[in-house]
GROMACS .gro file of C-alpha atoms in nm:
model
  228
    1GLY     CA    1   2.765  -3.061  -2.127
    2VAL     CA    2   2.674  -2.750  -2.323
    3LYS     CA    3   2.311  -2.739  -2.432
    4ASP     CA    4   2.190  -2.737  -2.789
    5TYR     CA    5   1.932  -2.458  -2.756
    6LYS     CA    6   1.763  -2.547  -3.084
    7LEU     CA    7   1.625  -2.871  -2.940
    8THR     CA    8   1.417  -2.690  -2.678
    9TYR     CA    9   1.374  -2.327  -2.782
   10TYR     CA   10   1.333  -2.340  -3.163
   11THR     CA   11   0.966  -2.426  -3.217
   12PRO     CA   12   0.859  -2.348  -3.577
   13ASP     CA   13   0.522  -2.515  -3.522
   14TYR     CA   14   0.428  -2.287  -3.232
   15GLU     CA   15   0.117  -2.075  -3.283
   16THR     CA   16   0.147  -1.743  -3.101
   17LYS     CA   17  -0.117  -1.640  -2.849
   18ASP     CA   18  -0.287  -1.305  -2.811
   19THR     CA   19  -0.130  -1.279  -2.465
   20ASP     CA   20   0.229  -1.344  -2.581
   21ILE     CA   21   0.485  -1.066  -2.590
   22LEU     CA   22   0.638  -1.090  -2.939
   23ALA     CA   23   0.987  -0.965  -3.021
   24ALA     CA   24   1.172  -0.944  -3.352
   25PHE     CA   25   1.552  -0.954  -3.324
   26ARG     CA   26   1.806  -0.891  -3.598
   27VAL     CA   27   2.063  -1.164  -3.538
   28THR     CA   28   2.414  -1.207  -3.677
   29PRO     CA   29   2.542  -1.550  -3.568
   30GLN     CA   30   2.907  -1.624  -3.509
   31PRO     CA   31   3.074  -1.827  -3.788
   32GLY     CA   32   2.960  -2.188  -3.774
   33VAL     CA   33   2.647  -2.117  -3.568
   34PRO     CA   34   2.326  -2.207  -3.758
   35PRO     CA   35   2.063  -1.931  -3.763
   36GLU     CA   36   1.808  -2.157  -3.592
   37GLU     CA   37   2.051  -2.216  -3.305
   38ALA     CA   38   2.119  -1.841  -3.279
   39GLY     CA   39   1.747  -1.761  -3.267
   40ALA     CA   40   1.687  -2.035  -3.012
   41ALA     CA   41   1.976  -1.902  -2.802
   42VAL     CA   42   1.813  -1.558  -2.793
   43ALA     CA   43   1.482  -1.710  -2.680
   44ALA     CA   44   1.657  -1.923  -2.418
   45GLU     CA   45   1.891  -1.663  -2.270
   46SER     CA   46   1.612  -1.406  -2.243
   47SER     CA   47   1.379  -1.648  -2.065
   48THR     CA   48   1.444  -1.979  -1.886
   49GLY     CA   49   1.760  -2.107  -2.053
   50THR     CA   50   2.115  -2.145  -1.932
   51TRP     CA   51   2.420  -2.290  -2.104
   52THR     CA   52   2.412  -2.629  -1.930
   53THR     CA   53   2.168  -2.866  -1.766
   54VAL     CA   54   2.096  -2.798  -1.399
   55TRP     CA   55   1.900  -3.021  -1.163
   56THR     CA   56   1.650  -2.743  -1.088
   57ASP     CA   57   1.529  -2.761  -1.450
   58GLY     CA   58   1.307  -3.045  -1.329
   59LEU     CA   59   1.140  -2.824  -1.071
   60THR     CA   60   0.968  -2.593  -1.319
   61SER     CA   61   0.754  -2.621  -1.630
   62LEU     CA   62   0.971  -2.512  -1.922
   63ASP     CA   63   0.683  -2.554  -2.165
   64ARG     CA   64   0.486  -2.297  -1.969
   65TYR     CA   65   0.758  -2.039  -1.909
   66LYS     CA   66   1.016  -2.065  -2.187
   67GLY     CA   67   1.057  -1.817  -2.469
   68ARG     CA   68   1.018  -1.966  -2.815
   69CYS     CA   69   1.188  -1.877  -3.142
   70TYR     CA   70   0.896  -1.962  -3.370
   71ASP     CA   71   1.033  -1.826  -3.697
   72ILE     CA   72   1.358  -1.703  -3.848
   73GLU     CA   73   1.405  -1.532  -4.184
   74PRO     CA   74   1.711  -1.403  -4.370
   75VAL     CA   75   1.741  -1.025  -4.404
   76ALA     CA   76   1.717  -0.932  -4.772
   77GLY     CA   77   2.040  -0.787  -4.909
   78GLU     CA   78   2.242  -0.864  -4.595
   79GLU     CA   79   2.490  -1.146  -4.551
   80ASN     CA   80   2.453  -1.370  -4.245
   81GLN     CA   81   2.178  -1.157  -4.090
   82TYR     CA   82   1.843  -1.295  -3.983
   83ILE     CA   83   1.524  -1.180  -3.816
   84ALA     CA   84   1.444  -1.411  -3.527
   85TYR     CA   85   1.086  -1.396  -3.401
   86VAL     CA   86   1.050  -1.483  -3.032
   87ALA     CA   87   0.733  -1.531  -2.827
   88TYR     CA   88   0.735  -1.487  -2.450
   89PRO     CA   89   0.454  -1.607  -2.221
   90LEU     CA   90   0.304  -1.332  -2.011
   91ASP     CA   91   0.377  -1.507  -1.681
   92LEU     CA   92   0.750  -1.444  -1.731
   93PHE     CA   93   0.707  -1.076  -1.647
   94GLU     CA   94   0.614  -0.875  -1.341
   95GLU     CA   95   0.286  -0.694  -1.390
   96GLY     CA   96   0.320  -0.322  -1.457
   97SER     CA   97   0.701  -0.323  -1.475
   98VAL     CA   98   0.871  -0.187  -1.787
   99THR     CA   99   1.205  -0.237  -1.612
  100ASN     CA  100   1.149  -0.608  -1.556
  101MET     CA  101   1.023  -0.663  -1.910
  102PHE     CA  102   1.317  -0.494  -2.079
  103THR     CA  103   1.572  -0.644  -1.839
  104SER     CA  104   1.456  -0.985  -1.957
  105ILE     CA  105   1.418  -0.915  -2.328
  106VAL     CA  106   1.715  -0.682  -2.390
  107GLY     CA  107   1.936  -0.760  -2.093
  108ASN     CA  108   2.192  -1.038  -2.055
  109VAL     CA  109   2.124  -1.180  -2.401
  110PHE     CA  110   2.325  -0.901  -2.568
  111GLY     CA  111   2.646  -1.043  -2.423
  112PHE     CA  112   2.586  -1.393  -2.559
  113LYS     CA  113   2.896  -1.536  -2.729
  114ALA     CA  114   2.710  -1.729  -3.000
  115LEU     CA  115   2.605  -1.398  -3.155
  116ARG     CA  116   2.827  -1.156  -3.339
  117ALA     CA  117   2.557  -0.888  -3.329
  118LEU     CA  118   2.203  -0.854  -3.197
  119ARG     CA  119   1.943  -0.580  -3.224
  120LEU     CA  120   1.581  -0.561  -3.110
  121GLU     CA  121   1.388  -0.446  -3.416
  122ASP     CA  122   1.027  -0.464  -3.302
  123LEU     CA  123   0.814  -0.553  -3.001
  124ARG     CA  124   0.445  -0.632  -2.964
  125ILE     CA  125   0.306  -0.586  -2.614
  126PRO     CA  126  -0.038  -0.745  -2.572
  127THR     CA  127  -0.335  -0.562  -2.427
  128ALA     CA  128  -0.342  -0.806  -2.136
  129TYR     CA  129   0.000  -0.678  -2.022
  130ILE     CA  130  -0.069  -0.312  -2.096
  131LYS     CA  131  -0.371  -0.328  -1.865
  132THR     CA  132  -0.144  -0.416  -1.571
  133PHE     CA  133   0.007  -0.065  -1.583
  134GLN     CA  134  -0.192   0.165  -1.360
  135GLY     CA  135  -0.077   0.484  -1.530
  136PRO     CA  136  -0.069   0.825  -1.363
  137PRO     CA  137  -0.243   0.841  -1.025
  138HIS     CA  138  -0.463   1.124  -1.150
  139GLY     CA  139  -0.541   1.306  -1.472
  140ILE     CA  140  -0.597   1.650  -1.618
  141GLN     CA  141  -0.905   1.723  -1.406
  142VAL     CA  142  -0.707   1.688  -1.083
  143GLU     CA  143  -0.435   1.914  -1.224
  144ARG     CA  144  -0.697   2.176  -1.307
  145ASP     CA  145  -0.841   2.147  -0.958
  146LYS     CA  146  -0.498   2.194  -0.798
  147LEU     CA  147  -0.422   2.498  -1.015
  148ASN     CA  148  -0.780   2.629  -1.011
  149LYS     CA  149  -0.765   2.683  -1.387
  150TYR     CA  150  -1.062   2.591  -1.605
  151GLY     CA  151  -1.201   2.659  -1.951
  152ARG     CA  152  -0.867   2.706  -2.126
  153PRO     CA  153  -0.545   2.518  -2.200
  154LEU     CA  154  -0.283   2.512  -1.924
  155LEU     CA  155   0.033   2.697  -2.026
  156GLY     CA  156   0.374   2.583  -1.907
  157CYS     CA  157   0.736   2.541  -2.008
  158THR     CA  158   1.059   2.357  -1.931
  159ILE     CA  159   1.346   2.552  -1.776
  160LYS     CA  160   1.647   2.601  -2.007
  161PRO     CA  161   1.936   2.550  -2.017
  162LYS     CA  162   1.835   2.219  -1.870
  163LEU     CA  163   2.182   2.147  -1.730
  164GLY     CA  164   2.434   2.375  -1.562
  165LEU     CA  165   2.217   2.625  -1.373
  166SER     CA  166   2.267   2.661  -0.999
  167ALA     CA  167   1.962   2.592  -0.783
  168LYS     CA  168   1.927   2.962  -0.705
  169ASN     CA  169   1.934   3.067  -1.070
  170TYR     CA  170   1.703   2.780  -1.160
  171GLY     CA  171   1.455   2.907  -0.902
  172ARG     CA  172   1.492   3.257  -1.043
  173ALA     CA  173   1.401   3.130  -1.391
  174VAL     CA  174   1.098   2.949  -1.246
  175TYR     CA  175   0.985   3.270  -1.077
  176GLU     CA  176   1.023   3.481  -1.393
  177CYS     CA  177   0.820   3.228  -1.595
  178LEU     CA  178   0.540   3.202  -1.340
  179ARG     CA  179   0.536   3.574  -1.270
  180GLY     CA  180   0.521   3.636  -1.644
  181GLY     CA  181   0.197   3.443  -1.685
  182LEU     CA  182   0.270   3.072  -1.710
  183ASP     CA  183   0.061   2.831  -1.505
  184PHE     CA  184   0.348   2.592  -1.436
  185THR     CA  185   0.709   2.509  -1.510
  186LYS     CA  186   0.882   2.170  -1.511
  187ASP     CA  187   1.219   1.999  -1.486
  188ASP     CA  188   1.374   1.853  -1.798
  189GLU     CA  189   1.402   1.474  -1.801
  190ASN     CA  190   1.776   1.464  -1.726
  191VAL     CA  191   1.766   1.712  -1.439
  192ASN     CA  192   1.803   1.499  -1.127
  193SER     CA  193   2.042   1.570  -0.839
  194GLN     CA  194   2.373   1.664  -1.001
  195PRO     CA  195   2.669   1.839  -0.834
  196PHE     CA  196   2.575   2.178  -0.984
  197MET     CA  197   2.218   2.156  -0.849
  198ARG     CA  198   2.109   1.911  -0.581
  199TRP     CA  199   1.746   1.802  -0.575
  200ARG     CA  200   1.676   1.941  -0.227
  201ASP     CA  201   1.821   2.281  -0.316
  202ARG     CA  202   1.615   2.293  -0.636
  203PHE     CA  203   1.303   2.201  -0.440
  204LEU     CA  204   1.356   2.485  -0.192
  205PHE     CA  205   1.425   2.754  -0.453
  206CYS     CA  206   1.136   2.639  -0.674
  207ALA     CA  207   0.901   2.645  -0.375
  208GLU     CA  208   1.014   2.999  -0.297
  209ALA     CA  209   0.952   3.097  -0.661
  210ILE     CA  210   0.603   2.948  -0.653
  211TYR     CA  211   0.500   3.121  -0.330
  212LYS     CA  212   0.640   3.455  -0.445
  213SER     CA  213   0.473   3.443  -0.789
  214GLN     CA  214   0.143   3.337  -0.632
  215ALA     CA  215   0.153   3.630  -0.391
  216GLU     CA  216   0.220   3.875  -0.673
  217THR     CA  217  -0.029   3.741  -0.929
  218GLY     CA  218  -0.308   3.613  -0.706
  219GLU     CA  219  -0.308   3.286  -0.902
  220ILE     CA  220  -0.210   2.932  -0.807
  221LYS     CA  221   0.117   2.830  -0.971
  222GLY     CA  222   0.303   2.499  -0.999
  223HIS     CA  223   0.634   2.334  -1.080
  224TYR     CA  224   0.682   1.968  -1.172
  225LEU     CA  225   0.999   1.825  -1.017
  226ASN     CA  226   1.170   1.521  -1.167
  227ALA     CA  227   1.168   1.255  -0.896
  228THR     CA  228   1.279   0.958  -1.110
   0.00000   0.00000   0.00000
């Protein structure tokens, strides 16, 4: 049969841990769905829950891995809207993966039929999880060493318009910026490998611009390519 999520995933007596990831969801339940059930459904569907009992439930420790709706409050001035507070144990998430964390917390749960509307309002990420992110492989000192620039701020810019330039014209803009005195240029965040400018073509024209500007200025120049 269909599970009553509230029995397992609504735990008002739960005391949150410093290592829990805490989320606050604005929940609008469907007519006839109690707010506690809606909050529990969010906790379940974004962690270990599914709509029915399966035999493999007995092969894991739900108490260790399940998300918990530990509080739910009505939203002042709004009808049938609630803030559901959900705690997730750290072991649910891959270390150092924003993608995995958000896929779990704001993924499949947004299509859940028991909810008319759902919105993630706030998120607390504990220090224990933040420390699993390695961050950039190197910092400002390495950048200074690569550019051979010390004792002053590095000066750079993003190429505009960010979309629509051909690779050749993009490279021309990079050259003009570097030749004019900038230390580096960079791709905008939504410049990838679109039909008007493929990544490989951009790489080649930017490399040409760098080598040419370096030869003319006697300085080391750089361009940061978006590789995401």
